[in-house]
Coordinates of C-alpha atoms (C1' of nucleotides) in Angstrom, one line a residue:
Chain F
M1399 CA 137.2 95.0 8.3
K1400 CA 136.9 94.2 4.7
K1401 CA 138.8 91.0 5.4
K1402 CA 136.5 90.1 8.3
L1403 CA 133.5 90.5 6.0
A1404 CA 135.2 88.5 3.3
K1405 CA 135.7 85.7 5.8
I1406 CA 132.1 85.8 6.9
L1407 CA 131.1 85.5 3.3
K1408 CA 133.3 82.5 2.7
D1409 CA 132.0 80.8 5.8
T1410 CA 128.5 81.5 4.7
L1411 CA 129.1 79.9 1.3
D1412 CA 130.5 76.8 3.0
L1413 CA 127.4 76.6 5.0
C1414 CA 125.2 76.9 1.9
Y1415 CA 127.2 74.2 0.2
R1416 CA 126.9 71.8 3.1
E1417 CA 123.2 72.5 3.3
G1418 CA 122.8 72.2 -0.4
S1419 CA 121.1 75.5 -0.8
L1420 CA 123.8 76.5 -3.3
R1421 CA 125.6 74.3 -5.8
Q1422 CA 129.3 73.9 -4.8
V1423 CA 131.5 75.8 -7.2
P1424 CA 135.0 77.1 -7.0
L1425 CA 135.2 80.4 -5.1
P1426 CA 134.8 83.1 -7.7
E1427 CA 136.6 86.4 -7.5
F1428 CA 134.6 89.0 -5.6
V1429 CA 135.3 92.2 -3.9
V1430 CA 134.2 93.8 -0.7
E1431 CA 134.2 97.6 -1.2
V1432 CA 133.1 100.8 0.4
P1433 CA 130.2 102.2 -1.7
N1434 CA 130.1 105.8 -2.7
N1435 CA 126.5 106.2 -1.7
P1436 CA 125.9 105.9 2.1
D1437 CA 122.5 104.4 1.5
H1438 CA 124.3 101.4 0.1
G1439 CA 125.7 100.5 3.5
H1440 CA 129.1 100.6 5.1
F1441 CA 130.4 97.8 2.8
A1442 CA 129.1 96.1 -0.2
T1443 CA 130.0 93.0 -2.2
N1444 CA 129.3 91.7 -5.7
L1445 CA 129.6 88.1 -4.5
A1446 CA 126.1 87.1 -5.6
M1447 CA 126.6 88.7 -9.0
S1448 CA 129.8 86.9 -9.7
L1449 CA 128.2 83.6 -8.6
A1450 CA 125.3 84.0 -10.8
G1451 CA 126.9 82.5 -13.9
E1452 CA 127.9 79.2 -12.3
Q1453 CA 124.8 78.9 -10.1
K1454 CA 122.5 79.4 -13.1
S1455 CA 120.3 81.6 -10.9
S1456 CA 119.7 85.3 -10.7
P1457 CA 122.0 87.4 -8.6
R1458 CA 119.2 88.7 -6.4
N1459 CA 118.1 85.1 -5.6
I1460 CA 121.6 84.1 -4.6
A1461 CA 122.0 87.3 -2.6
E1462 CA 118.9 86.4 -0.7
I1463 CA 120.1 82.9 0.1
I1464 CA 123.5 84.3 1.3
I1465 CA 121.8 86.8 3.5
R1466 CA 119.6 84.2 5.0
H1467 CA 122.5 82.0 5.9
L1468 CA 125.0 84.6 7.1
V1469 CA 127.6 83.1 9.5
D1470 CA 128.2 85.9 11.9
P1471 CA 128.9 84.6 15.4
D1472 CA 130.4 87.9 16.6
H1473 CA 127.4 89.9 15.5
F1474 CA 129.6 92.0 13.3
I1475 CA 126.7 92.8 10.9
L1476 CA 123.8 94.9 11.9
K1477 CA 121.9 94.4 8.8
A1478 CA 122.3 93.2 5.2
E1479 CA 120.2 94.3 2.2
I1480 CA 120.0 93.5 -1.4
G1481 CA 120.6 96.4 -3.7
G1482 CA 120.7 97.2 -7.4
A1483 CA 121.3 94.2 -9.7
G1484 CA 122.3 92.0 -6.8
F1485 CA 124.8 93.8 -4.5
I1486 CA 124.7 92.8 -0.9
N1487 CA 124.9 95.9 1.3
F1488 CA 126.1 95.6 4.8
F1489 CA 125.6 97.8 7.8
V1490 CA 128.0 97.2 10.5
A1491 CA 127.1 97.2 14.2
P1492 CA 128.1 100.4 15.9
G1493 CA 130.2 98.6 18.5
Q1494 CA 132.5 97.5 15.8
W1495 CA 133.3 101.1 14.9
Y1496 CA 134.1 101.9 18.5
D1497 CA 136.4 98.9 18.7
L1498 CA 138.1 100.0 15.6
L1499 CA 138.7 103.5 16.9
S1500 CA 140.1 102.0 20.1
H1501 CA 142.3 99.8 18.1
V1502 CA 143.7 102.8 16.2
I1503 CA 144.4 104.7 19.4
N1504 CA 146.1 101.7 21.0
L1505 CA 148.4 101.1 18.0
K1506 CA 149.2 104.7 17.4
D1507 CA 152.2 104.9 15.1
D1508 CA 151.9 101.3 14.2
Y1509 CA 148.3 101.5 12.9
G1510 CA 148.6 100.3 9.3
R1511 CA 151.8 98.4 9.8
S1512 CA 151.6 94.8 8.5
S1513 CA 153.7 91.8 7.8
I1514 CA 152.4 91.0 4.4
G1515 CA 156.0 91.5 3.0
K1516 CA 157.0 88.5 5.1
G1517 CA 160.6 89.9 5.3
K1518 CA 161.1 89.5 1.6
K1519 CA 164.4 90.9 0.6
T1520 CA 163.7 93.9 -1.5
M1521 CA 165.6 96.6 -3.2
V1522 CA 164.5 99.9 -4.5
E1523 CA 167.0 101.5 -6.8
F1524 CA 166.3 105.1 -7.6
V1525 CA 167.7 108.6 -8.5
S1526 CA 171.0 107.1 -9.7
A1527 CA 171.9 110.4 -11.2
N1528 CA 175.1 110.9 -13.1
P1529 CA 177.5 112.8 -10.8
T1530 CA 178.0 115.4 -13.5
G1531 CA 175.6 118.1 -12.3
P1532 CA 173.1 119.0 -9.7
L1533 CA 169.8 117.1 -9.4
H1534 CA 166.9 118.3 -11.5
L1535 CA 163.2 118.0 -10.9
G1536 CA 162.9 114.7 -12.6
H1537 CA 165.4 113.3 -10.1
G1538 CA 163.3 114.8 -7.4
R1539 CA 160.2 113.1 -8.5
G1540 CA 162.0 109.8 -8.6
A1541 CA 163.6 110.5 -5.2
A1542 CA 160.2 111.2 -3.6
L1543 CA 158.6 108.1 -5.2
G1544 CA 161.5 105.8 -4.3
D1545 CA 161.9 107.0 -0.8
T1546 CA 158.2 106.8 -0.1
L1547 CA 158.0 103.3 -1.6
C1548 CA 160.8 102.2 0.8
R1549 CA 158.9 103.7 3.7
I1550 CA 155.7 101.9 2.7
L1551 CA 157.4 98.6 1.9
D1552 CA 159.2 98.7 5.2
F1553 CA 155.9 99.5 7.0
S1554 CA 154.4 96.5 5.2
G1555 CA 157.0 94.0 6.5
Y1556 CA 159.4 93.9 3.6
D1557 CA 163.1 93.8 4.3
V1558 CA 163.9 96.7 2.0
K1559 CA 167.1 98.4 1.0
S1560 CA 167.4 101.6 -1.0
E1561 CA 170.3 101.9 -3.4
F1562 CA 171.8 104.7 -5.5
Y1563 CA 173.8 103.5 -8.5
I1564 CA 176.6 105.9 -9.3
N1565 CA 177.5 106.2 -12.9
D1566 CA 181.1 107.2 -12.2
A1567 CA 182.7 105.5 -15.2
G1568 CA 182.8 106.3 -18.8
Q1569 CA 182.5 109.1 -21.2
Q1570 CA 180.4 111.6 -19.2
I1571 CA 182.9 111.7 -16.4
K1572 CA 185.6 112.4 -18.9
M1573 CA 183.5 115.2 -20.3
L1574 CA 183.0 116.6 -16.9
G1575 CA 186.7 116.9 -16.4
E1576 CA 187.2 118.6 -19.8
S1577 CA 184.4 121.0 -19.1
I1578 CA 185.9 122.1 -15.8
Y1579 CA 189.3 122.3 -17.4
S1580 CA 188.1 124.6 -20.1
R1581 CA 186.3 126.9 -17.7
W1582 CA 189.5 127.1 -15.6
R1583 CA 191.6 128.0 -18.7
Q1584 CA 189.0 130.6 -19.7
F1585 CA 189.7 132.5 -16.5
S1586 CA 193.0 133.6 -18.0
D1587 CA 192.2 133.1 -21.6
P1588 CA 188.6 133.8 -22.5
S1589 CA 189.1 132.5 -26.0
Y1590 CA 190.0 129.0 -24.8
P1591 CA 187.6 126.6 -26.6
F1592 CA 184.9 124.8 -24.7
P1593 CA 183.9 121.3 -25.7
S1594 CA 180.9 121.4 -28.0
D1595 CA 178.9 118.9 -25.9
G1596 CA 180.4 120.0 -22.6
Y1597 CA 178.4 120.7 -19.4
Q1598 CA 177.1 124.3 -19.6
G1599 CA 175.9 125.1 -16.2
D1600 CA 177.3 127.7 -13.9
Y1601 CA 178.3 125.0 -11.4
I1602 CA 181.2 124.1 -13.7
Q1603 CA 182.8 127.5 -13.2
E1604 CA 182.2 127.2 -9.5
L1605 CA 183.9 123.9 -9.4
A1606 CA 186.8 125.3 -11.4
V1607 CA 187.2 128.1 -8.9
E1608 CA 187.0 125.8 -6.0
I1609 CA 189.4 123.2 -7.2
A1610 CA 191.9 125.7 -8.4
K1611 CA 192.1 127.0 -4.9
E1612 CA 192.8 123.5 -3.5
R1613 CA 195.2 122.2 -6.2
K1614 CA 197.9 123.5 -8.4
L1615 CA 196.7 122.8 -11.9
E1616 CA 199.3 125.0 -13.7
N1617 CA 202.0 122.4 -13.6
L1618 CA 199.9 119.6 -15.0
A1619 CA 199.6 118.4 -18.6
I1620 CA 196.2 118.9 -20.1
H1621 CA 195.2 115.3 -19.8
E1622 CA 196.5 115.0 -16.3
A1623 CA 194.6 118.1 -15.2
A1624 CA 191.4 116.9 -16.9
E1625 CA 191.7 113.6 -15.2
L1626 CA 192.2 115.1 -11.9
L1627 CA 189.3 117.5 -12.4
S1628 CA 187.1 114.5 -13.4
E1629 CA 187.9 112.8 -10.1
L1630 CA 187.6 115.8 -7.9
G1631 CA 184.6 117.3 -9.7
K1632 CA 182.7 114.0 -9.6
D1633 CA 183.3 113.7 -5.8
K1634 CA 182.2 117.2 -5.1
I1635 CA 179.1 116.9 -7.2
L1636 CA 178.3 113.6 -5.5
K1637 CA 178.7 115.2 -2.2
E1638 CA 176.3 117.9 -3.2
I1639 CA 173.8 115.4 -4.5
K1640 CA 173.9 113.6 -1.2
E1641 CA 173.3 116.8 0.7
D1642 CA 170.4 117.8 -1.6
L1643 CA 168.8 114.4 -1.1
A1644 CA 169.3 114.5 2.7
N1645 CA 167.7 117.9 2.7
F1646 CA 164.8 116.4 0.7
R1647 CA 164.6 113.7 3.5
V1648 CA 165.9 111.0 1.2
T1649 CA 168.7 108.7 2.4
F1650 CA 170.1 105.6 0.9
D1651 CA 171.2 102.4 2.5
L1652 CA 173.6 101.5 -0.2
W1653 CA 175.7 103.5 -2.7
Y1654 CA 176.9 101.3 -5.6
K1655 CA 179.6 102.5 -7.9
E1656 CA 179.7 101.6 -11.5
S1657 CA 183.5 101.9 -11.4
D1658 CA 183.6 99.0 -8.9
L1659 CA 182.1 96.7 -11.5
Y1660 CA 185.1 97.4 -13.7
S1661 CA 187.8 97.2 -10.9
S1662 CA 186.3 94.0 -9.4
G1663 CA 186.1 92.2 -12.7
K1664 CA 182.4 91.8 -12.4
I1665 CA 181.8 92.9 -15.9
D1666 CA 184.2 90.3 -17.3
H1667 CA 182.6 87.7 -15.2
A1668 CA 179.1 88.6 -16.3
I1669 CA 180.1 88.4 -19.9
K1670 CA 181.6 85.0 -19.3
L1671 CA 178.4 83.8 -17.8
I1672 CA 176.5 84.9 -20.8
E1673 CA 179.0 83.3 -23.1
K1674 CA 178.6 80.1 -21.2
E1675 CA 174.9 80.1 -22.2
G1676 CA 175.9 80.5 -25.8
M1677 CA 174.3 83.9 -25.9
L1678 CA 177.4 85.9 -26.9
F1679 CA 178.8 86.4 -30.4
E1680 CA 181.3 88.6 -32.3
K1681 CA 180.4 90.7 -35.3
D1682 CA 182.2 93.6 -36.9
G1683 CA 184.8 93.5 -34.3
A1684 CA 182.3 94.0 -31.4
L1685 CA 180.8 91.7 -28.9
W1686 CA 177.0 91.2 -28.8
I1687 CA 174.4 89.6 -26.6
R1688 CA 171.7 87.7 -28.3
T1689 CA 168.9 89.7 -26.6
S1690 CA 166.7 89.2 -29.6
R1691 CA 166.2 85.6 -28.4
F1692 CA 164.3 87.1 -25.5
G1693 CA 162.0 89.6 -27.1
D1694 CA 164.3 92.4 -27.9
D1695 CA 164.1 94.0 -31.4
K1696 CA 167.7 93.3 -32.0
D1697 CA 170.9 92.1 -30.5
R1698 CA 172.9 94.5 -28.4
V1699 CA 176.6 95.4 -28.2
V1700 CA 178.4 94.9 -24.9
R1701 CA 181.9 95.6 -26.0
K1702 CA 182.6 98.1 -28.8
K1703 CA 185.2 97.4 -31.4
D1704 CA 187.5 99.8 -29.7
G1705 CA 187.6 97.4 -26.8
E1706 CA 185.5 99.6 -24.4
F1707 CA 182.5 98.1 -22.6
T1708 CA 179.2 99.8 -23.3
Y1709 CA 177.0 101.3 -20.6
F1710 CA 174.7 98.4 -21.3
A1711 CA 177.5 95.9 -20.3
S1712 CA 177.9 97.5 -16.8
D1713 CA 174.1 97.6 -16.4
V1714 CA 173.7 94.0 -17.1
S1715 CA 176.5 93.0 -14.8
Y1716 CA 175.0 95.4 -12.1
H1717 CA 171.7 93.7 -12.3
L1718 CA 173.2 90.2 -12.2
D1719 CA 174.9 91.4 -9.1
K1720 CA 171.6 92.4 -7.6
W1721 CA 170.3 88.9 -8.2
K1722 CA 173.4 87.4 -6.7
R1723 CA 173.1 89.6 -3.6
G1724 CA 169.8 87.7 -3.0
F1725 CA 167.1 90.3 -3.6
K1726 CA 163.8 88.7 -4.3
R1727 CA 161.9 91.8 -5.3
V1728 CA 163.8 94.5 -7.2
I1729 CA 162.2 97.8 -8.1
N1730 CA 164.0 100.3 -10.4
I1731 CA 162.8 103.8 -10.9
W1732 CA 163.9 105.2 -14.2
G1733 CA 163.2 108.3 -16.3
A1734 CA 160.7 107.6 -19.0
D1735 CA 163.4 108.3 -21.6
H1736 CA 165.0 105.0 -20.6
H1737 CA 162.0 102.8 -21.5
G1738 CA 163.7 101.4 -24.6
Y1739 CA 166.2 99.9 -22.2
I1740 CA 163.8 97.7 -20.3
T1741 CA 163.5 94.8 -22.8
R1742 CA 167.1 94.6 -23.4
V1743 CA 168.1 94.5 -19.8
K1744 CA 165.4 91.9 -19.0
A1745 CA 166.5 89.9 -22.1
A1746 CA 170.1 89.9 -20.9
L1747 CA 169.0 88.7 -17.5
E1748 CA 166.9 86.0 -19.1
T1749 CA 169.9 84.5 -20.6
Q1750 CA 170.8 83.6 -17.0
G1751 CA 167.4 82.2 -16.3
I1752 CA 166.3 85.2 -14.4
P1753 CA 162.5 85.7 -14.9
G1754 CA 161.4 89.0 -16.5
D1755 CA 159.1 89.9 -13.7
W1756 CA 161.8 89.7 -11.1
L1757 CA 162.7 93.3 -12.1
E1758 CA 159.9 95.8 -11.7
I1759 CA 160.7 99.0 -13.5
L1760 CA 158.7 102.2 -12.8
L1761 CA 159.1 104.8 -15.5
I1762 CA 158.8 108.4 -14.2
Q1763 CA 157.3 110.6 -16.8
L1764 CA 158.6 114.1 -17.4
V1765 CA 158.3 116.9 -15.0
K1766 CA 157.3 119.9 -17.2
L1767 CA 158.0 123.2 -15.8
W1768 CA 155.8 126.2 -16.4
E1769 CA 156.4 129.8 -15.6
G1770 CA 154.1 132.6 -16.5
G1771 CA 152.2 130.4 -19.0
A1772 CA 155.3 129.4 -20.9
E1773 CA 157.2 126.1 -20.7
V1774 CA 160.7 126.2 -19.2
K1775 CA 162.7 123.7 -21.2
M1776 CA 164.9 121.5 -19.1
S1777 CA 168.1 120.0 -20.3
K1778 CA 170.8 118.5 -18.2
R1779 CA 173.5 119.7 -20.6
S1780 CA 172.2 123.2 -21.1
G1781 CA 172.5 124.1 -17.4
K1782 CA 169.3 126.0 -17.7
Y1783 CA 167.1 123.7 -15.7
V1784 CA 165.8 124.5 -12.3
T1785 CA 167.4 122.3 -9.7
L1786 CA 165.7 120.4 -7.1
K1787 CA 167.5 122.4 -4.4
E1788 CA 166.3 125.7 -5.9
L1789 CA 162.7 124.5 -5.9
V1790 CA 162.9 123.1 -2.3
D1791 CA 164.5 126.3 -1.1
E1792 CA 161.7 128.2 -2.6
V1793 CA 158.7 126.1 -1.6
G1794 CA 159.8 123.8 1.1
V1795 CA 160.3 120.1 1.3
D1796 CA 156.8 119.3 2.3
A1797 CA 155.1 120.9 -0.6
V1798 CA 157.5 119.6 -3.2
R1799 CA 157.3 116.0 -1.9
F1800 CA 153.5 116.1 -1.6
V1801 CA 153.0 117.5 -5.1
F1802 CA 155.4 115.1 -6.7
L1803 CA 153.7 112.2 -5.0
S1804 CA 150.2 113.3 -5.7
K1805 CA 150.3 112.2 -9.3
D1806 CA 150.6 108.8 -10.7
H1807 CA 154.2 108.4 -12.0
T1808 CA 153.0 107.3 -15.4
S1809 CA 151.5 110.6 -16.3
P1810 CA 153.6 113.7 -17.0
L1811 CA 153.6 116.2 -14.2
D1812 CA 153.0 119.9 -15.0
F1813 CA 154.7 121.9 -12.4
D1814 CA 153.8 125.6 -12.4
I1815 CA 156.5 127.3 -10.5
G1816 CA 154.5 130.4 -9.9
L1817 CA 151.7 128.5 -8.3
V1818 CA 153.7 126.2 -6.1
K1819 CA 156.1 129.0 -5.1
K1820 CA 153.3 130.6 -3.2
K1821 CA 154.0 129.5 0.3
D1822 CA 150.7 130.7 1.8
S1823 CA 147.9 128.5 0.5
E1824 CA 146.6 126.8 -2.6
N1825 CA 148.8 123.9 -1.9
P1826 CA 147.1 120.6 -1.0
V1827 CA 149.7 119.7 1.5
Y1828 CA 148.6 122.6 3.8
Y1829 CA 145.1 121.3 3.7
V1830 CA 146.2 118.0 5.2
Q1831 CA 148.7 119.5 7.6
Y1832 CA 146.1 122.0 8.8
A1833 CA 143.8 119.2 9.9
H1834 CA 146.6 117.8 12.0
A1835 CA 147.4 121.2 13.5
R1836 CA 143.7 121.6 14.2
V1837 CA 143.5 118.5 16.2
C1838 CA 146.6 119.5 18.2
S1839 CA 144.9 122.8 18.8
L1840 CA 141.8 121.1 20.1
F1841 CA 143.8 119.2 22.7
R1842 CA 145.5 122.5 23.7
K1843 CA 142.1 124.0 24.1
A1844 CA 140.8 121.1 26.1
A1845 CA 143.8 121.3 28.4
T1846 CA 143.1 125.0 29.2
E1847 CA 139.6 123.9 30.1
N1848 CA 141.0 121.2 32.3
I1849 CA 139.7 118.4 30.2
H1850 CA 142.2 115.6 30.1
V1851 CA 141.7 112.6 27.9
P1852 CA 142.6 109.2 29.4
E1853 CA 145.3 107.1 27.7
Q1854 CA 142.8 104.3 26.9
P1855 CA 139.6 104.9 25.1
D1856 CA 136.6 103.9 27.2
S1857 CA 132.8 103.6 27.1
T1858 CA 132.4 107.3 26.3
L1859 CA 133.0 106.3 22.7
Q1860 CA 129.3 105.3 22.6
R1861 CA 128.5 108.9 22.5
L1862 CA 129.7 109.0 18.9
V1863 CA 126.5 108.6 17.0
V1864 CA 126.5 111.3 14.3
D1865 CA 126.8 110.1 10.7
E1866 CA 130.0 112.1 10.2
E1867 CA 131.6 110.4 13.2
I1868 CA 130.9 107.0 11.9
A1869 CA 132.0 108.0 8.5
L1870 CA 135.3 109.2 9.9
I1871 CA 136.0 105.9 11.6
R1872 CA 135.0 104.0 8.5
K1873 CA 137.6 106.1 6.6
M1874 CA 140.2 105.1 9.2
A1875 CA 139.4 101.5 8.7
E1876 CA 140.4 101.7 5.1
F1877 CA 144.0 102.8 5.8
P1878 CA 145.6 99.4 6.5
S1879 CA 144.3 97.8 3.3
L1880 CA 145.2 100.9 1.3
I1881 CA 148.8 100.6 2.5
E1882 CA 148.8 96.9 1.6
E1883 CA 147.6 97.7 -1.8
I1884 CA 150.2 100.3 -2.4
A1885 CA 152.9 97.9 -1.3
G1886 CA 151.7 95.8 -4.1
D1887 CA 150.9 98.2 -6.9
L1888 CA 153.5 100.8 -6.0
G1889 CA 151.1 103.7 -6.5
P1890 CA 151.6 105.9 -3.5
H1891 CA 149.7 108.8 -5.1
R1892 CA 146.6 107.1 -3.7
L1893 CA 147.8 107.9 -0.2
T1894 CA 147.9 111.6 -0.9
Y1895 CA 144.3 111.4 -2.1
Y1896 CA 143.3 109.4 0.9
L1897 CA 144.8 111.9 3.3
T1898 CA 143.2 114.8 1.5
E1899 CA 139.8 113.1 1.8
L1900 CA 140.3 112.2 5.4
A1901 CA 141.4 115.8 6.2
G1902 CA 138.4 117.1 4.3
S1903 CA 136.0 114.9 6.2
F1904 CA 137.5 116.1 9.4
H1905 CA 137.4 119.8 8.4
R1906 CA 133.7 119.4 7.5
Y1907 CA 132.9 117.6 10.8
Y1908 CA 134.8 120.3 12.7
N1909 CA 132.8 123.1 11.1
R1910 CA 129.5 121.4 11.7
H1911 CA 130.0 120.0 15.3
R1912 CA 131.5 121.5 18.4
I1913 CA 134.1 119.2 19.8
V1914 CA 135.1 120.8 23.1
S1915 CA 131.8 121.6 24.9
D1916 CA 130.2 121.6 28.3
D1917 CA 129.2 118.0 27.8
R1918 CA 132.1 116.2 29.3
T1919 CA 131.6 112.7 28.1
L1920 CA 130.7 113.9 24.6
T1921 CA 133.8 116.1 24.6
Q1922 CA 135.9 113.2 25.6
A1923 CA 134.5 110.9 22.9
R1924 CA 135.0 113.5 20.2
L1925 CA 138.6 114.1 21.4
F1926 CA 139.2 110.4 21.0
L1927 CA 137.9 110.6 17.5
S1928 CA 140.1 113.6 16.8
L1929 CA 143.0 111.7 18.3
G1930 CA 142.4 108.9 15.8
I1931 CA 142.4 111.4 13.0
R1932 CA 145.6 112.8 14.2
I1933 CA 147.2 109.4 14.3
L1934 CA 146.1 108.6 10.8
I1935 CA 147.3 111.9 9.3
K1936 CA 150.6 111.6 11.1
N1937 CA 151.2 108.1 10.0
G1938 CA 150.2 108.8 6.4
L1939 CA 152.3 111.9 6.2
R1940 CA 155.3 110.1 7.7
L1941 CA 155.1 107.5 4.9
L1942 CA 155.1 110.3 2.4
G1943 CA 158.1 112.0 4.1
V1944 CA 156.0 115.0 4.9
S1945 CA 156.0 116.7 8.3
A1946 CA 152.9 116.9 10.5
P1947 CA 153.2 120.3 12.3
E1948 CA 151.3 120.9 15.6
V1949 CA 150.9 124.6 15.0
M1950 CA 150.3 126.4 11.7
Chain C
rG369 C1' 157.7 102.5 -39.7
rC370 C1' 158.0 100.0 -34.8
rG371 C1' 157.8 100.2 -29.3
rC372 C1' 156.3 102.5 -24.5
rC373 C1' 153.3 106.2 -21.9
rU374 C1' 149.1 109.6 -22.0
rG375 C1' 144.0 111.5 -23.7
rU376 C1' 138.0 112.2 -17.9
rA377 C1' 134.8 119.5 -16.0
rG378 C1' 137.9 126.0 -18.5
rC379 C1' 143.0 124.2 -15.9
rU380 C1' 145.8 120.2 -12.9
rC381 C1' 144.4 115.4 -11.8
rA382 C1' 141.7 111.0 -9.0
rG383 C1' 138.5 107.0 -10.1
rC384 C1' 140.2 101.5 -5.1
rU385 C1' 142.4 96.7 -11.1
rG386 C1' 134.7 95.4 -14.4
rG387 C1' 130.0 97.6 -10.4
rA388 C1' 125.0 101.3 -8.3
rU389 C1' 123.7 108.6 -10.0
rA390 C1' 131.8 109.6 -13.0
rG391 C1' 134.7 112.7 -8.2
rA392 C1' 138.4 116.4 -5.9
rG393 C1' 141.5 120.8 -6.0
rC394 C1' 142.3 125.3 -8.6
rA395 C1' 139.8 129.2 -11.6
rG396 C1' 134.2 131.6 -11.7
rC397 C1' 129.7 133.2 -9.0
rG398 C1' 127.1 133.6 -4.0
rG399 C1' 127.3 132.8 1.3
rA400 C1' 129.6 131.5 6.8
rC401 C1' 134.6 134.2 11.7
rU402 C1' 131.9 138.6 19.2
rU403 C1' 131.9 130.9 19.6
rC404 C1' 137.3 124.8 19.8
rU405 C1' 142.9 127.9 14.3
rA406 C1' 138.7 131.1 8.1
rA407 C1' 145.6 127.7 5.5
rU408 C1' 138.6 126.0 7.1
rC409 C1' 133.3 125.3 5.8
rC410 C1' 128.4 125.6 2.8
rG411 C1' 125.9 126.5 -1.9
rC412 C1' 125.7 127.3 -7.5
rA413 C1' 127.7 126.4 -12.2
rG414 C1' 130.7 123.2 -15.1
rG415 C1' 131.0 116.1 -18.6
rU416 C1' 128.8 112.8 -25.8
rC417 C1' 135.2 109.9 -20.0
rG418 C1' 139.6 111.5 -27.6
rC419 C1' 136.5 108.8 -31.8
rA420 C1' 134.2 104.1 -33.6
rG421 C1' 133.2 99.1 -32.9
rG422 C1' 133.5 94.6 -29.8
rU423 C1' 133.3 91.3 -25.1
rU424 C1' 128.6 90.7 -20.8
rC425 C1' 123.9 91.1 -16.4
rG426 C1' 127.1 95.8 -16.2
rA427 C1' 132.7 99.4 -19.5
rA428 C1' 136.0 105.7 -18.0
rU429 C1' 138.2 100.7 -16.7
rC430 C1' 139.2 94.7 -20.8
rC431 C1' 140.0 93.7 -26.6
rU432 C1' 140.5 95.7 -31.8
rG433 C1' 140.9 99.8 -35.2
rC434 C1' 141.5 104.8 -35.9
rC435 C1' 142.8 110.2 -34.2
rA436 C1' 145.9 113.5 -31.1
rG437 C1' 150.2 114.5 -27.8
rG438 C1' 154.9 113.0 -25.3
rC439 C1' 159.1 109.8 -25.1
rG440 C1' 162.2 106.2 -27.2
rU441 C1' 164.1 103.5 -31.3
rA442 C1' 173.3 104.1 -31.1
rC443 C1' 179.5 100.0 -31.4
rC444 C1' 176.1 107.6 -26.3
rA445 C1' 176.1 107.5 -21.3

RNA sequence: GCGCCUGUAGCUCAGCUGGAUAGAGCAGCGGACUUCUAAUCCGCAGGUCGCAGGUUCGAAUCCUGCCAGGCGUACCA
């Protein structure tokens, strides 16, 4: 509806230019928005104010000219007024609202779907946890965000793929094997030393027990055993990670192994490409990329003097590979502690002429865990952190996803276990889900009274005249543009707020007005309205990966 | 030192990319279930938007400088 209004305004300006009542100037930026104050109409625009400078006339004057010339062949606008310093406030004709509600009901699950993505090939890479331990809450936050972005981008017409990058090469995997080996030896010899920076969690012992049952470790040399344990341990942990994610309603289209970059020679190839551009040099026995040419503080090592590639090397080659695979929009979700990495990766890509804005990196700020007023320190190595699985088992997928998604990812998330553990109430997700269940209950009630709502909305909609009813429909109208905006700015937390507001408006309406009553046509009209609410909540929750229960 | 993120009600956070009187949820106080689900609703109270300048018709939002907190600044991954 905002778009329709914007078009009317543009047509109106054209008319004014042709007529000479306004000086022809380039179209200024202006917005059509929903005012907070209902007295300010259903929609408002600042068009006249943003024209004022170029027109050398007062905003209110211009507003008056625009209102007088409004090009509105469909009688979309009921009335237009000047407000404040020069806002134009629009009141939309009631029939438009009924049309919109009908539209929602007809489209059902597809209401809000769009094609603005134009099939653009897009990748969202997220979680990408090292297969050296179970997922923690930070991973969970990234998982919820990435998964929801995929759902929203897909809904908005992007050709989107989700990918998990598996760091299955390098030092940390070696350390995993050594850690398991030590724990295994300690079963028979408690004094056997444990690596100082080994993985501390209980899961290491569990893996040792499990693998010892499957394989004979006794006959192997230390390094052979450790290598075997690396391999098997990594696979088992990865399997567990996949299960935890699936349980969290997160699935991936693609799993990409770091080790494949080595075995396929892609790292060597990437380095050759960079060398070809003259951006590679040798110093102190190591190989460096001239990332400082592209905004980095200093140059970075890709191959150490011991001949091993750095993690940075595989990351560069990984991203060059993403480019080669033809992705036009690439979104990475990283932990905030990786932010120092952004410039150097982008710099390395720029040596190949890949523009910096091709890669969108979202940094997830920390999830801080509180229990009983004290902070619970999390550390991947300590093994003391609460895992995603533990939290999900305790609170449920719906609550965890909703809470994770309800904050902008740029701000740290304080997660009070005690509070969220409570399964009964106090959790915003229940507020939204309850509205959905309530609507379902209304339909059950109506059925017992032998009231059946036709498939297609009809003229009874005209019985919807109360302010709250129009406000609800107006709220529904915002959904498609909200989804479009989120597909652009990647801030899905706004959807959780939207749903909370929508549910709130409905709860308020429900408490104030009787829906199923003796008045048949009114009942039918209100059930249509409720159906619209149900569709919106279900669609919104689906995009968040949260269920919409019919009974609570 | 340098870089990134953050600072809005007692607490946790929104604030639609510069708009009209800054909003929710918790927590506090007071109300509403013989009536469609009270996991709900209504009311009260709570703010120098970290501080100081600047940009303009207009700033929580943009620019600069401070202050405070978090994270990062490896030939680690």
